[in-house]
PDB file of C-alpha atoms in Angstrom:
ATOM      1  CA  MET A 228     115.995 106.319 110.500  1.00 55.00           C
ATOM      2  CA  SER A 229     113.988 104.695 113.284  1.00 53.00           C
ATOM      3  CA  GLN A 230     111.595 103.150 110.739  1.00 60.00           C
ATOM      4  CA  TYR A 231     114.326 100.636 109.834  1.00 58.00           C
ATOM      5  CA  GLY A 232     113.507  98.838 113.058  1.00 55.00           C
ATOM      6  CA  LYS A 233     109.850  98.334 112.107  1.00 59.00           C
ATOM      7  CA  ALA A 234     108.472  95.360 110.172  1.00 65.00           C
ATOM      8  CA  GLU A 235     105.780  97.582 108.603  1.00 66.00           C
ATOM      9  CA  TYR A 236     108.430  99.754 106.965  1.00 63.00           C
ATOM     10  CA  TRP A 237     110.023  96.770 105.233  1.00 58.00           C
ATOM     11  CA  GLU A 238     106.674  95.418 104.025  1.00 68.00           C
ATOM     12  CA  GLU A 239     105.901  98.777 102.439  1.00 71.00           C
ATOM     13  CA  ARG A 240     109.394  99.205 101.034  1.00 67.00           C
ATOM     14  CA  TYR A 241     109.550  95.795  99.376  1.00 63.00           C
ATOM     15  CA  THR A 242     106.057  96.286  97.954  1.00 68.00           C
ATOM     16  CA  ARG A 243     107.041  99.658  96.506  1.00 68.00           C
ATOM     17  CA  ASP A 244     110.515  98.691  95.322  1.00 67.00           C
ATOM     18  CA  PRO A 245     110.966  94.991  94.541  1.00 65.00           C
ATOM     19  CA  GLU A 246     114.321  95.405  92.750  1.00 70.00           C
ATOM     20  CA  PRO A 247     117.347  93.740  94.396  1.00 63.00           C
ATOM     21  CA  PHE A 248     119.224  95.966  96.805  1.00 69.00           C
ATOM     22  CA  ASP A 249     122.416  95.251  98.706  1.00 75.00           C
ATOM     23  CA  TRP A 250     123.313  97.113 101.855  1.00 74.00           C
ATOM     24  CA  TYR A 251     126.988  97.758 102.425  1.00 89.00           C
ATOM     25  CA  GLN A 252     128.733  95.030 100.429  1.00 92.00           C
ATOM     26  CA  ARG A 253     128.270  92.552  97.606  1.00 92.00           C
ATOM     27  CA  PHE A 254     129.775  89.088  98.025  1.00 95.00           C
ATOM     28  CA  ALA A 255     132.948  90.043  96.134  1.00 94.00           C
ATOM     29  CA  GLY A 256     133.848  92.553  98.847  1.00 94.00           C
ATOM     30  CA  ILE A 257     133.745  89.993 101.663  1.00 96.00           C
ATOM     31  CA  LYS A 258     134.559  86.813  99.740  1.00 97.00           C
ATOM     32  CA  ASP A 259     137.988  86.214 101.282  1.00 97.00           C
ATOM     33  CA  LEU A 260     136.647  86.523 104.821  1.00 98.00           C
ATOM     34  CA  VAL A 261     133.638  84.318 104.071  1.00 98.00           C
ATOM     35  CA  GLN A 262     135.892  81.630 102.623  1.00 98.00           C
ATOM     36  CA  ALA A 263     138.106  81.791 105.715  1.00 97.00           C
ATOM     37  CA  CYS A 264     135.087  81.143 107.962  1.00 98.00           C
ATOM     38  CA  PHE A 265     132.920  78.738 105.967  1.00 98.00           C
ATOM     39  CA  THR A 266     133.246  75.868 103.516  1.00 98.00           C
ATOM     40  CA  PRO A 267     130.811  75.097 100.695  1.00 97.00           C
ATOM     41  CA  GLU A 268     129.498  72.286 102.897  1.00 98.00           C
ATOM     42  CA  SER A 269     128.619  74.683 105.740  1.00 98.00           C
ATOM     43  CA  LYS A 270     124.973  74.926 106.658  1.00 98.00           C
ATOM     44  CA  LEU A 271     124.367  78.666 106.678  1.00 98.00           C
ATOM     45  CA  LEU A 272     121.692  81.061 107.904  1.00 98.00           C
ATOM     46  CA  ASN A 273     121.232  84.498 106.332  1.00 98.00           C
ATOM     47  CA  VAL A 274     119.578  86.691 108.980  1.00 98.00           C
ATOM     48  CA  GLY A 275     117.391  89.420 107.490  1.00 94.00           C
ATOM     49  CA  ALA A 276     118.161  88.455 103.906  1.00 94.00           C
ATOM     50  CA  GLY A 277     115.749  90.897 102.235  1.00 91.00           C
ATOM     51  CA  ASN A 278     116.166  90.959  98.453  1.00 91.00           C
ATOM     52  CA  SER A 279     119.946  91.109  98.594  1.00 93.00           C
ATOM     53  CA  ARG A 280     121.898  89.152  95.991  1.00 93.00           C
ATOM     54  CA  LEU A 281     124.380  87.932  98.608  1.00 96.00           C
ATOM     55  CA  SER A 282     122.968  84.420  98.970  1.00 96.00           C
ATOM     56  CA  GLU A 283     122.558  84.055  95.201  1.00 96.00           C
ATOM     57  CA  GLU A 284     126.188  85.056  94.661  1.00 96.00           C
ATOM     58  CA  MET A 285     127.317  82.672  97.393  1.00 97.00           C
ATOM     59  CA  PHE A 286     125.237  79.888  95.823  1.00 97.00           C
ATOM     60  CA  ASP A 287     127.046  80.472  92.538  1.00 97.00           C
ATOM     61  CA  GLU A 288     130.354  80.121  94.411  1.00 97.00           C
ATOM     62  CA  GLY A 289     129.350  76.726  95.781  1.00 97.00           C
ATOM     63  CA  TYR A 290     127.630  77.658  99.061  1.00 98.00           C
ATOM     64  CA  GLN A 291     124.374  75.903  98.296  1.00 95.00           C
ATOM     65  CA  ASN A 292     123.021  75.127 101.765  1.00 98.00           C
ATOM     66  CA  ILE A 293     121.626  78.505 102.808  1.00 98.00           C
ATOM     67  CA  THR A 294     118.468  79.242 104.769  1.00 98.00           C
ATOM     68  CA  ASN A 295     117.367  82.859 104.361  1.00 98.00           C
ATOM     69  CA  ILE A 296     114.977  84.471 106.823  1.00 98.00           C
ATOM     70  CA  ASP A 297     113.264  87.847 106.824  1.00 94.00           C
ATOM     71  CA  ILE A 298     110.513  89.551 108.809  1.00 91.00           C
ATOM     72  CA  SER A 299     108.787  90.749 105.623  1.00 92.00           C
ATOM     73  CA  HIS A 300     106.096  88.486 104.146  1.00 91.00           C
ATOM     74  CA  VAL A 301     106.302  90.408 100.862  1.00 92.00           C
ATOM     75  CA  VAL A 302     110.013  89.908 100.238  1.00 91.00           C
ATOM     76  CA  THR A 303     109.999  86.307 101.470  1.00 94.00           C
ATOM     77  CA  LYS A 304     107.258  85.357  99.015  1.00 94.00           C
ATOM     78  CA  ALA A 305     109.032  87.154  96.166  1.00 92.00           C
ATOM     79  CA  MET A 306     112.351  85.439  96.894  1.00 93.00           C
ATOM     80  CA  GLN A 307     110.692  82.020  97.206  1.00 96.00           C
ATOM     81  CA  GLU A 308     109.313  82.481  93.706  1.00 94.00           C
ATOM     82  CA  LYS A 309     112.545  83.911  92.286  1.00 94.00           C
ATOM     83  CA  TYR A 310     114.729  81.079  93.589  1.00 95.00           C
ATOM     84  CA  LYS A 311     112.303  78.155  93.420  1.00 94.00           C
ATOM     85  CA  ASP A 312     114.673  76.230  91.132  1.00 95.00           C
ATOM     86  CA  LYS A 313     117.738  76.468  93.387  1.00 95.00           C
ATOM     87  CA  GLY A 314     117.011  73.194  95.193  1.00 92.00           C
ATOM     88  CA  PRO A 315     115.734  72.144  98.617  1.00 94.00           C
ATOM     89  CA  ASN A 316     118.696  73.451 100.615  1.00 97.00           C
ATOM     90  CA  PHE A 317     118.364  77.035  99.356  1.00 97.00           C
ATOM     91  CA  LYS A 318     115.258  78.436 100.941  1.00 97.00           C
ATOM     92  CA  TYR A 319     113.515  81.582 102.106  1.00 97.00           C
ATOM     93  CA  LEU A 320     111.379  81.568 105.238  1.00 98.00           C
ATOM     94  CA  HIS A 321     109.285  84.276 106.852  1.00 96.00           C
ATOM     95  CA  MET A 322     110.624  84.544 110.375  1.00 96.00           C
ATOM     96  CA  ASP A 323     111.357  86.994 113.168  1.00 95.00           C
ATOM     97  CA  ALA A 324     115.055  86.805 114.047  1.00 96.00           C
ATOM     98  CA  ARG A 325     114.167  87.546 117.672  1.00 95.00           C
ATOM     99  CA  ALA A 326     112.326  84.208 117.936  1.00 97.00           C
ATOM    100  CA  MET A 327     113.671  81.784 115.364  1.00 98.00           C
ATOM    101  CA  GLU A 328     111.840  78.552 114.685  1.00 97.00           C
ATOM    102  CA  PHE A 329     114.946  76.376 114.540  1.00 98.00           C
ATOM    103  CA  GLU A 330     116.373  73.764 116.864  1.00 98.00           C
ATOM    104  CA  ASP A 331     119.460  74.577 118.922  1.00 98.00           C
ATOM    105  CA  GLY A 332     122.697  74.108 116.993  1.00 98.00           C
ATOM    106  CA  SER A 333     121.022  73.955 113.567  1.00 98.00           C
ATOM    107  CA  PHE A 334     123.650  75.915 111.636  1.00 98.00           C
ATOM    108  CA  ASP A 335     127.402  76.116 111.103  1.00 98.00           C
ATOM    109  CA  GLY A 336     127.254  79.829 110.412  1.00 98.00           C
ATOM    110  CA  ALA A 337     125.007  82.871 110.435  1.00 98.00           C
ATOM    111  CA  ILE A 338     125.520  85.873 108.183  1.00 98.00           C
ATOM    112  CA  ASP A 339     124.061  89.250 109.088  1.00 97.00           C
ATOM    113  CA  LYS A 340     124.465  92.088 106.572  1.00 95.00           C
ATOM    114  CA  GLY A 341     123.016  95.164 108.213  1.00 92.00           C
ATOM    115  CA  THR A 342     120.230  93.460 110.160  1.00 93.00           C
ATOM    116  CA  LEU A 343     121.685  94.169 113.586  1.00 95.00           C
ATOM    117  CA  ASP A 344     122.259  97.776 112.500  1.00 93.00           C
ATOM    118  CA  ALA A 345     118.645  98.123 111.364  1.00 90.00           C
ATOM    119  CA  ILE A 346     117.320  96.701 114.626  1.00 90.00           C
ATOM    120  CA  LEU A 347     119.443  99.156 116.584  1.00 91.00           C
ATOM    121  CA  CYS A 348     117.541 101.976 114.847  1.00 84.00           C
ATOM    122  CA  GLY A 349     114.150 100.935 116.178  1.00 73.00           C
ATOM    123  CA  GLU A 350     112.174 101.092 119.382  1.00 73.00           C
ATOM    124  CA  SER A 351     113.501  98.947 122.239  1.00 79.00           C
ATOM    125  CA  SER A 352     116.640  98.712 120.141  1.00 87.00           C
ATOM    126  CA  SER A 353     119.001  97.335 122.761  1.00 91.00           C
ATOM    127  CA  SER A 354     116.655  94.606 123.975  1.00 93.00           C
ATOM    128  CA  ASN A 355     115.695  93.602 120.432  1.00 93.00           C
ATOM    129  CA  ALA A 356     119.339  93.500 119.345  1.00 95.00           C
ATOM    130  CA  GLN A 357     120.141  91.313 122.330  1.00 97.00           C
ATOM    131  CA  LYS A 358     117.277  88.944 121.478  1.00 97.00           C
ATOM    132  CA  VAL A 359     118.598  88.514 117.930  1.00 97.00           C
ATOM    133  CA  ILE A 360     122.145  87.859 119.091  1.00 98.00           C
ATOM    134  CA  GLN A 361     120.905  85.369 121.699  1.00 98.00           C
ATOM    135  CA  GLU A 362     118.918  83.548 119.034  1.00 98.00           C
ATOM    136  CA  VAL A 363     121.849  83.495 116.620  1.00 98.00           C
ATOM    137  CA  HIS A 364     124.034  82.083 119.379  1.00 98.00           C
ATOM    138  CA  ARG A 365     121.405  79.440 120.169  1.00 98.00           C
ATOM    139  CA  VAL A 366     120.966  78.174 116.604  1.00 98.00           C
ATOM    140  CA  LEU A 367     124.699  77.946 115.931  1.00 98.00           C
ATOM    141  CA  GLY A 368     126.506  74.675 116.497  1.00 98.00           C
ATOM    142  CA  PRO A 369     129.395  74.236 118.992  1.00 97.00           C
ATOM    143  CA  LYS A 370     131.934  75.747 116.559  1.00 97.00           C
ATOM    144  CA  GLY A 371     129.510  77.984 114.704  1.00 98.00           C
ATOM    145  CA  VAL A 372     130.391  81.456 113.438  1.00 98.00           C
ATOM    146  CA  TYR A 373     128.301  84.617 113.525  1.00 98.00           C
ATOM    147  CA  PHE A 374     129.529  86.819 110.670  1.00 98.00           C
ATOM    148  CA  ALA A 375     128.063  90.307 111.112  1.00 98.00           C
ATOM    149  CA  ILE A 376     128.670  93.092 108.593  1.00 96.00           C
ATOM    150  CA  SER A 377     128.130  96.555 110.043  1.00 96.00           C
ATOM    151  CA  TYR A 378     128.904 100.240 109.696  1.00 94.00           C
ATOM    152  CA  GLY A 379     129.065 100.395 113.518  1.00 94.00           C
ATOM    153  CA  LEU A 380     132.383 101.164 115.156  1.00 96.00           C
ATOM    154  CA  PRO A 381     133.698  98.526 117.586  1.00 96.00           C
ATOM    155  CA  GLU A 382     132.985 100.740 120.588  1.00 96.00           C
ATOM    156  CA  HIS A 383     129.321 100.714 119.537  1.00 94.00           C
ATOM    157  CA  ARG A 384     128.971  97.016 118.664  1.00 97.00           C
ATOM    158  CA  LEU A 385     131.230  94.981 120.937  1.00 97.00           C
ATOM    159  CA  GLN A 386     129.103  95.918 123.950  1.00 96.00           C
ATOM    160  CA  TYR A 387     126.371  93.748 122.421  1.00 97.00           C
ATOM    161  CA  LEU A 388     128.582  90.934 121.130  1.00 97.00           C
ATOM    162  CA  GLU A 389     131.062  90.439 123.973  1.00 96.00           C
ATOM    163  CA  LYS A 390     128.625  89.443 126.708  1.00 94.00           C
ATOM    164  CA  PRO A 391     129.832  86.885 129.286  1.00 93.00           C
ATOM    165  CA  GLU A 392     127.026  84.477 128.367  1.00 94.00           C
ATOM    166  CA  TYR A 393     128.301  84.076 124.793  1.00 96.00           C
ATOM    167  CA  ASP A 394     130.927  81.358 124.493  1.00 94.00           C
ATOM    168  CA  TRP A 395     132.469  82.850 121.399  1.00 97.00           C
ATOM    169  CA  ASN A 396     135.563  84.818 120.576  1.00 97.00           C
ATOM    170  CA  VAL A 397     135.067  88.040 118.648  1.00 97.00           C
ATOM    171  CA  ILE A 398     137.541  89.438 116.165  1.00 97.00           C
ATOM    172  CA  VAL A 399     137.008  92.544 114.075  1.00 97.00           C
ATOM    173  CA  LYS A 400     138.018  92.932 110.442  1.00 97.00           C
ATOM    174  CA  GLN A 401     137.631  95.874 108.091  1.00 96.00           C
ATOM    175  CA  VAL A 402     136.715  96.031 104.414  1.00 95.00           C
ATOM    176  CA  HIS A 403     136.635  99.136 102.261  1.00 94.00           C
ATOM    177  CA  LYS A 404     133.260 100.517 101.312  1.00 91.00           C
ATOM    178  CA  PRO A 405     132.385 100.037  97.635  1.00 87.00           C
ATOM    179  CA  THR A 406     133.274 102.929  95.354  1.00 69.00           C
ATOM    180  CA  ILE A 407     129.675 103.209  94.204  1.00 56.00           C
ATOM    181  CA  SER A 408     128.165 102.975  97.604  1.00 47.00           C
ATOM    182  CA  THR A 409     125.058 101.091  98.552  1.00 47.00           C
ATOM    183  CA  SER A 410     126.423 101.524 102.043  1.00 42.00           C
ATOM    184  CA  ILE A 411     124.000 104.151 103.256  1.00 44.00           C
ATOM    185  CA  ALA A 412     124.618 104.865 106.927  1.00 43.00           C
ATOM    186  CA  ILE A 413     121.472 103.790 108.705  1.00 45.00           C
ATOM    187  CA  THR A 414     121.830 106.377 111.442  1.00 44.00           C
ATOM    188  CA  ASN A 415     124.097 109.286 112.196  1.00 45.00           C
ATOM    189  CA  GLU A 416     125.768 107.265 114.941  1.00 48.00           C
ATOM    190  CA  ASP A 417     128.976 106.832 112.965  1.00 47.00           C
ATOM    191  CA  LYS A 418     128.821 109.662 110.438  1.00 49.00           C
ATOM    192  CA  ASP A 419     132.490 110.446 111.070  1.00 50.00           C
ATOM    193  CA  ALA A 420     133.589 106.806 110.772  1.00 56.00           C
ATOM    194  CA  PRO A 421     136.347 105.803 108.356  1.00 74.00           C
ATOM    195  CA  ASN A 422     135.519 104.683 104.829  1.00 92.00           C
ATOM    196  CA  VAL A 423     135.223 101.043 105.888  1.00 94.00           C
ATOM    197  CA  HIS A 424     132.708  98.488 107.007  1.00 96.00           C
ATOM    198  CA  TYR A 425     133.387  96.331 110.025  1.00 97.00           C
ATOM    199  CA  ILE A 426     133.086  92.544 110.002  1.00 97.00           C
ATOM    200  CA  TYR A 427     132.467  91.067 113.440  1.00 98.00           C
ATOM    201  CA  ILE A 428     133.451  87.404 113.374  1.00 98.00           C
ATOM    202  CA  CYS A 429     132.163  85.615 116.464  1.00 98.00           C
ATOM    203  CA  THR A 430     133.442  82.032 116.691  1.00 98.00           C
ATOM    204  CA  LYS A 431     131.928  79.643 119.232  1.00 97.00           C
ATOM    205  CA  GLY A 432     134.212  77.263 121.087  1.00 90.00           C
ATOM    206  CA  GLN A 433     137.243  79.487 120.544  1.00 82.00           C
ATOM    207  CA  GLN A 434     139.155  80.869 123.502  1.00 80.00           C
ATOM    208  CA  LYS A 435     138.144  84.456 124.179  1.00 78.00           C
ATOM    209  CA  GLY A 436     140.794  87.052 123.474  1.00 75.00           C
ATOM    210  CA  VAL A 437     142.333  85.150 120.552  1.00 73.00           C
ATOM    211  CA  LYS A 438     143.172  87.586 117.758  1.00 71.00           C
ATOM    212  CA  GLN A 439     143.497  86.222 114.250  1.00 63.00           C
TER     213      GLN A 439
END
């Protein structure tokens, strides 16, 4: 599914199918872990938000300071219109996650639901994935948390997340895949993986090797 790494694919997809779609998990499936990492006052970034309902569901739970970015002009415009009444702190911006237009340390947390996985499907996948992770690290504050939801096994994801230059500690959690699955495996990389999704919780300013 190499097209998942291309902006043109997403423009065409969101034009053809504007209905909400959630990769992997809805908020209910990760709620406990989200609440352990973030407070309603946290300033959050949703990386590659698409037309997922995740941010809407989090907003309804009190997380009302969320900036959503996506590489697709089509979906960003649609979401801006859909959520125009949510207030100034709930916004959608067209942006490339490899070169974010934010100041260093702008956010308390960044949530990634399948975006890293999609990038790893495309051309120059490793370098593009590294650019996104570097940018996420840059825009997070001193104790910020990168919360990445993935189908990728730890042996396939930690090589990107546990680089010496990242001053964060990484722990891995598991959540069961939904019974009615929107958790389509993006590639065949982990076709024999267990019936779980992996949550990579990368916490800045925490001693490396700490397991929670």
